[in-house]
Coordinates of C-alpha atoms in Angstrom, one line a residue:
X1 CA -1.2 39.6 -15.7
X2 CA 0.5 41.1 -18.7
X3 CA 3.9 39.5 -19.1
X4 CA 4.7 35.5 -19.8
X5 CA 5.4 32.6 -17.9
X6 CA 6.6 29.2 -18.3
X7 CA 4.1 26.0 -18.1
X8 CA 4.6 25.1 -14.4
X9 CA 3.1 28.5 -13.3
X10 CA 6.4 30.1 -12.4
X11 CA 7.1 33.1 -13.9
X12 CA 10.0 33.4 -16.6
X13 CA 13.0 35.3 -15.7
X14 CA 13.4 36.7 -18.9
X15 CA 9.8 38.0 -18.5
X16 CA 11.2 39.8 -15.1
X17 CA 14.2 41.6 -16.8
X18 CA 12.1 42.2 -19.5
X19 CA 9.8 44.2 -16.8
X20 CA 12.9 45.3 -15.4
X21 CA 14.3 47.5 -18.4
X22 CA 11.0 48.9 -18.7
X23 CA 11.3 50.3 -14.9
X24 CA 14.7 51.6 -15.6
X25 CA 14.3 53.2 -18.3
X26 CA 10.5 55.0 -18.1
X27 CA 12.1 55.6 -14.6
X28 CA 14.8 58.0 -15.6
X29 CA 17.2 56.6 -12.9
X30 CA 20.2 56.0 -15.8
X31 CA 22.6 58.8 -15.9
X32 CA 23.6 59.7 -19.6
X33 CA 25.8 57.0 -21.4
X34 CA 24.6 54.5 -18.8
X35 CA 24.0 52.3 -21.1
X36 CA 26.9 49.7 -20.7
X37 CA 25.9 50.0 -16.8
X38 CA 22.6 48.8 -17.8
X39 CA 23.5 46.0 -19.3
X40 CA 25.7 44.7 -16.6
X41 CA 22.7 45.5 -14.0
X42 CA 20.2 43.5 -16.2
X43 CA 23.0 40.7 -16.6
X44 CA 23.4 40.5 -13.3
X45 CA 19.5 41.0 -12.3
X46 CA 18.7 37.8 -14.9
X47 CA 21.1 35.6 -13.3
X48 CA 20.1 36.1 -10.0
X49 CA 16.3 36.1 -11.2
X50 CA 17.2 32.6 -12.6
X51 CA 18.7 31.4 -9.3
X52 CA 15.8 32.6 -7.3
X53 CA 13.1 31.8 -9.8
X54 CA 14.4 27.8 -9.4
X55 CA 14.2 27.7 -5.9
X56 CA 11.0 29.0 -6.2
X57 CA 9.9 26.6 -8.9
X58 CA 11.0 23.7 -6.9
X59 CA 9.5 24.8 -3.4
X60 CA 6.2 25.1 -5.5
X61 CA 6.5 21.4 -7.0
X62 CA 7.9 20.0 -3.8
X63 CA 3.6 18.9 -2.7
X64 CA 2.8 17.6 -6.1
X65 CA 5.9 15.8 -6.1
X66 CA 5.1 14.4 -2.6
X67 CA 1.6 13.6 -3.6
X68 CA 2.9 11.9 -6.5
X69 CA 1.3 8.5 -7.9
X70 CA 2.8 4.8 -6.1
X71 CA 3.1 2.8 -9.2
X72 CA 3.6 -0.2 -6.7
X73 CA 0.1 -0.1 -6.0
X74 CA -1.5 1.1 -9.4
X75 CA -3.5 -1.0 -12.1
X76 CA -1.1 -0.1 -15.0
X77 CA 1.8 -1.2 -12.9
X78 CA 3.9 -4.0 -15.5
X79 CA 4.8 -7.5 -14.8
X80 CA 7.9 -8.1 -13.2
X81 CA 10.3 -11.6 -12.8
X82 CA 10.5 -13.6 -10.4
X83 CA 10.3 -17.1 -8.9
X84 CA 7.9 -19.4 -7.6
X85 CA 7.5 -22.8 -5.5
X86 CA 4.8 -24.5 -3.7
X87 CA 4.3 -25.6 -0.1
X88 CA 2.2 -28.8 0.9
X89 CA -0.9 -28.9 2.7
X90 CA -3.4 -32.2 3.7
X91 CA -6.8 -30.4 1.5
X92 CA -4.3 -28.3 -0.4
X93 CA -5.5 -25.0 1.1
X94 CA -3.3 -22.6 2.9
X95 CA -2.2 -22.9 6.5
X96 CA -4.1 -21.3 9.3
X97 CA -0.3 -20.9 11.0
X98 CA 0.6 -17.9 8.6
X99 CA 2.9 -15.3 9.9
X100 CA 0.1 -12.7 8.9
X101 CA -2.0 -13.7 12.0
X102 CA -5.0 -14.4 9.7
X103 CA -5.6 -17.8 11.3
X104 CA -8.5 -20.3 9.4
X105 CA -9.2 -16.8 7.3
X106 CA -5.6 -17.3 6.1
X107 CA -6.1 -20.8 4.8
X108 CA -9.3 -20.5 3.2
X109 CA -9.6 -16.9 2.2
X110 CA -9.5 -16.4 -1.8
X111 CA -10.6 -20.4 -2.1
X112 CA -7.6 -21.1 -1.1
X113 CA -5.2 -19.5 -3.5
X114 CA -3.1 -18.3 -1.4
X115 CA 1.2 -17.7 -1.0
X116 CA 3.8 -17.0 1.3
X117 CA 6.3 -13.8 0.2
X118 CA 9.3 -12.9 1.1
X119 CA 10.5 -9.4 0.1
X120 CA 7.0 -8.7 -0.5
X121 CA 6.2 -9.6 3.0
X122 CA 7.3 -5.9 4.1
X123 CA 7.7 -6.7 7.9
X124 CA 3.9 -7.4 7.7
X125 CA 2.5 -4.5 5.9
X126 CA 2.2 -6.9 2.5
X127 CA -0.2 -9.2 4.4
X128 CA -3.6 -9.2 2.3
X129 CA -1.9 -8.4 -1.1
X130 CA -3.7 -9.6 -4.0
X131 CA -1.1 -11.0 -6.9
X132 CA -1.7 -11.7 -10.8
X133 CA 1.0 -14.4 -10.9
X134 CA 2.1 -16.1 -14.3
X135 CA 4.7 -19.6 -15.4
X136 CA 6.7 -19.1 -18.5
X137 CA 6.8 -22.9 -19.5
X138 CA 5.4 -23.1 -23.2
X139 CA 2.3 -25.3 -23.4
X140 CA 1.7 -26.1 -19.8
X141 CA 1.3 -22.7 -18.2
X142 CA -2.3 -21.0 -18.1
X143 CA -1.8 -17.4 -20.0
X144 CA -3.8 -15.7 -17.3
X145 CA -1.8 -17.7 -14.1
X146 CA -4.0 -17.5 -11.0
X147 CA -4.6 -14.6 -8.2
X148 CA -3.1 -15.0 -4.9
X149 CA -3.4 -13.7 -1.8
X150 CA -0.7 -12.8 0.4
X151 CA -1.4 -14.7 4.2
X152 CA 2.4 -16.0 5.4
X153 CA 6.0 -15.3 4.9
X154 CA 8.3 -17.7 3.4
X155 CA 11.9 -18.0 1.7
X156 CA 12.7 -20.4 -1.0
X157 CA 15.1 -20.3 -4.2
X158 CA 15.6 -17.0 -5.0
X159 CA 11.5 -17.1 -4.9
X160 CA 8.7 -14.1 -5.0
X161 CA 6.1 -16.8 -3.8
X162 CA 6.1 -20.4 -2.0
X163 CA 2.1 -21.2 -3.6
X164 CA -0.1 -23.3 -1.9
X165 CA -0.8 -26.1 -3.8
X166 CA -4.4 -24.7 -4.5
X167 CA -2.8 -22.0 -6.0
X168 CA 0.1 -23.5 -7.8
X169 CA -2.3 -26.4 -9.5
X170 CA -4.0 -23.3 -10.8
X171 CA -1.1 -22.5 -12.9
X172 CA -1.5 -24.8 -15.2
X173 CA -3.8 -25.5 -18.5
X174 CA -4.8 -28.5 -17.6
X175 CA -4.8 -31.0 -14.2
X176 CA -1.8 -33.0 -16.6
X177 CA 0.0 -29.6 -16.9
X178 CA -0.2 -28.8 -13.4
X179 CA 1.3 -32.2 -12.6
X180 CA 4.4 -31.7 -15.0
X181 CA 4.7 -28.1 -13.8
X182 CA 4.7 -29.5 -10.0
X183 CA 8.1 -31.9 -11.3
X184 CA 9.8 -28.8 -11.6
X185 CA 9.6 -27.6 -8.2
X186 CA 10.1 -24.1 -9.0
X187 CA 9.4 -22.1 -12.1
X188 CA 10.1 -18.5 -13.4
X189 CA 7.1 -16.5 -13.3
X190 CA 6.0 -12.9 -13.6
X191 CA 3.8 -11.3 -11.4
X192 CA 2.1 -8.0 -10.2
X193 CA 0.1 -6.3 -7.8
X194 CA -3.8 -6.5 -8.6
X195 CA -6.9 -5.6 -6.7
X196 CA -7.9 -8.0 -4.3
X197 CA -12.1 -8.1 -4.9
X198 CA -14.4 -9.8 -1.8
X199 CA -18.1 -8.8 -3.5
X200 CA -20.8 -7.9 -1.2
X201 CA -17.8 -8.3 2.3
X202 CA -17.1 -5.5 4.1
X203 CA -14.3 -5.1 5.8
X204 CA -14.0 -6.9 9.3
X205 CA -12.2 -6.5 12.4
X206 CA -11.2 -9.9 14.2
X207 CA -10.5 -9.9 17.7
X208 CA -7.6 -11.7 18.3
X209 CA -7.7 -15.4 20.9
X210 CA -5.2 -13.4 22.6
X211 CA -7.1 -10.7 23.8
X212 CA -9.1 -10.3 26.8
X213 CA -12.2 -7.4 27.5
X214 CA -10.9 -5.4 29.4
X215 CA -7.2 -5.8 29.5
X216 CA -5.4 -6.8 26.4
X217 CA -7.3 -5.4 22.6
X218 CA -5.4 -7.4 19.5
X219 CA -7.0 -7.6 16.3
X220 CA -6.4 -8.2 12.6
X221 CA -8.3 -6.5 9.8
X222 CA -10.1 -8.7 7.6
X223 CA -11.2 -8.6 3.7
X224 CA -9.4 -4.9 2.4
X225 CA -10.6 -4.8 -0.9
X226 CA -8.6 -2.8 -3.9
X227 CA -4.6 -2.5 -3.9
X228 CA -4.1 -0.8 -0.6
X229 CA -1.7 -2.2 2.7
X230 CA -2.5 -0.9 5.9
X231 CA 0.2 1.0 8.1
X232 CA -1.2 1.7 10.6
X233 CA -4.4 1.3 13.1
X234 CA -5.0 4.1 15.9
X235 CA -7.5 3.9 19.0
X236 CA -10.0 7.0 19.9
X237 CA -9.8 7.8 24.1
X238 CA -12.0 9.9 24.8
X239 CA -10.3 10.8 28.1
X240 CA -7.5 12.1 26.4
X241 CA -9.2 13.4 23.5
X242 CA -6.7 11.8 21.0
X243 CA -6.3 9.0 18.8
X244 CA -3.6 6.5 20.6
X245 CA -1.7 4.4 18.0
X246 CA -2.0 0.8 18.2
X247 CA 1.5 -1.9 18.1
X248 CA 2.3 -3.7 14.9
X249 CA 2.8 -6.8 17.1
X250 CA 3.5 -8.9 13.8
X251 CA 2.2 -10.0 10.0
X252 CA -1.2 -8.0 10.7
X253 CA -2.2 -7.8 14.1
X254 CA -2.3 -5.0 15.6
X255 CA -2.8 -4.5 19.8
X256 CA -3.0 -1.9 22.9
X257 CA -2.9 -2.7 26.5
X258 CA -5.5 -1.3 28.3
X259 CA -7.8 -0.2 26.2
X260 CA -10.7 2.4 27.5
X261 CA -14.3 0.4 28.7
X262 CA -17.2 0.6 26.4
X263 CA -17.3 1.0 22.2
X264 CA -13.9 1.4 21.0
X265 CA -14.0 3.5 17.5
X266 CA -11.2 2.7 15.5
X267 CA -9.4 4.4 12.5
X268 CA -6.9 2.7 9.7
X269 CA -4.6 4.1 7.3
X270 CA -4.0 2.7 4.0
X271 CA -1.5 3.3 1.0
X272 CA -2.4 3.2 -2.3
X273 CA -2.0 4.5 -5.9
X274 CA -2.8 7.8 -5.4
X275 CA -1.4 8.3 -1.8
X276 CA -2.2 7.4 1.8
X277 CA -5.3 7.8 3.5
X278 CA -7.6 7.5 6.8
X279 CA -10.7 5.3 6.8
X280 CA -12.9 5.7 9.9
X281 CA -15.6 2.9 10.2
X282 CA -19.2 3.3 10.1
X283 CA -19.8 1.2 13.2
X284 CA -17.8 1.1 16.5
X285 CA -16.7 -2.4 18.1
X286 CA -18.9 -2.9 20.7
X287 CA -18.8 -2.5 24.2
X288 CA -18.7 -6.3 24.9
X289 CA -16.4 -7.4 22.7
X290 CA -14.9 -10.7 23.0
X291 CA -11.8 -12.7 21.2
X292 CA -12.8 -14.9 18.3
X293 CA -15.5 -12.2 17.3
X294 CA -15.4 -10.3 14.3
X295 CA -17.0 -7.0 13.3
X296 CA -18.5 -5.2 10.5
X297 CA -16.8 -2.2 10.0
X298 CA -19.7 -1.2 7.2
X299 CA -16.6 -0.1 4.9
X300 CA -15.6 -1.4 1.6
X301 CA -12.5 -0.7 -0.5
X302 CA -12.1 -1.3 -4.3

């Protein structure tokens, strides 16, 4: 509207005084030799224009600086350094025991590749994290390491990742190289968040062995595709016309005492890249549920 203004939208402050000595003077409110008055007044007016103006600036970027990218989540995200060791297993799969709560999905899931974390574990929320995860040892390590995904929590040497030996076999170039790499109990790695891909899966909803229709509702959510955690999993009553939270009881399982008869329509929120989000799924748990059932939510993430 006539006048300029910087490039985040707000307008300059010079632009305002400008404005300002325009009023002033086609205004006729300066007595004669006012002159050195005006120039204070417009000293003072740009000053405090300045002040007000970057309030004003920073108010305005306050939501695009909350809705601001999570590079923890996001593709371009770079390798970082870490540590990695292995755990043993009878098959060499994971363990159904995992602190996530997965159960047999745990051990299996991802043929197998699979890893305990440890800061990464997030008190739960990093259960079902897909990792790119790389060894640094010239000549033995595969250049494109091996994807993990994230079912258990577990400490070791100043270790990312205890691998399951599935997963730490992968590492190498050859079945030889994985058998030198194995002699050195723990490597240097680098690693980062990837995309965790389950073609042609939708997401599930496992009912917990714990739980018991109609008393006691615990489940753990099954196959999230893309690079998203979930934080949280709410309940829909219909008597009270609200969505109820449910309890991170721990890893990944979520529960509610009580819960209302017939279909329960759940919700689940998700972080990624580009910020947090709701997904609602196309199909409700059915009235009959029962532990040790799972159900299709008919949703898919990428």
């Amino acid at each position: 509207m006539g006048g300029s203004s910087s490039s985040d939208g707000c307008l300059s402050s010079d632009s305002m005084a400008a404005a300002a000595r325009t009023e002033n003077r086609e205004g006729g409110i300066l007595s004669s030799g006012g002159d050195d008055l005006l120039a204070t007044f417009l000293t003072s007016l740009d000053m405090e224009l300045k002040h007000q103006l970057g309030l004003l600036c920073v108010i305005l970027l306050l939501p695009a600086l909350s809705s601001a990218t999570n590079k923890d989540y996001c593709p371009w995200n770079p390798y970082k350094n870490s540590r990695a060791t292995y755990y043993g297993t009878r098959d060499g799969y994971g363990t159904p025991r995992g602190a996530c709560g997965f159960g047999e999905y745990g051990r299996t899931v991802n043929d197998g590749m699979v890893a305990a974390v440890s800061g990464l574990w997030n008190d739960g929320v990093g259960c079902g994290a897909c990792y790119q995860v790389k060894c640094k040892v010239p000549k033995l390590c595969n250049v494109n390491g091996v994807t993990v995904v994230a079912t258990d929590y577990g400490q070791g040497d100043r270790t990312d990742f205890i691998l399951s030996p599935r997963a730490f076999n992968s590492l190498g170039v050859s079945p030889d190289a994985s058998k030198e790499l194995k002699k050195y109990g723990t490597l240097d790695i680098a690693y980062k968040r990837v995309p965790c891909t389950y073609p042609g899966r939708n997401i599930v909803v496992k009912v917990q062995e714990s739980s018991s229709n109609p008393g006691y509702f615990a489940v753990v959510l099954q196959n999230l595709g893309g690079s998203y955690d979930v934080t949280n999993v709410e309940l829909w009553e219909d008597s009270r016309k609200q969505w109820s939270p449910l309890r991170r009881v721990y890893g990944a399982v979520f529960d509610y005492a009580n819960p209302p008869k017939g279909q329960l329509f759940l919700r689940f929120q998700v972080i990624g890249c580009y910020g947090t989000y709701w997904q609602i799924p196309k199909k409700p748990i059915p009235a009959d549920w029962k532990p040790k059932m799972t159900y299709d939510t008919g949703l898919q993430l990428k």
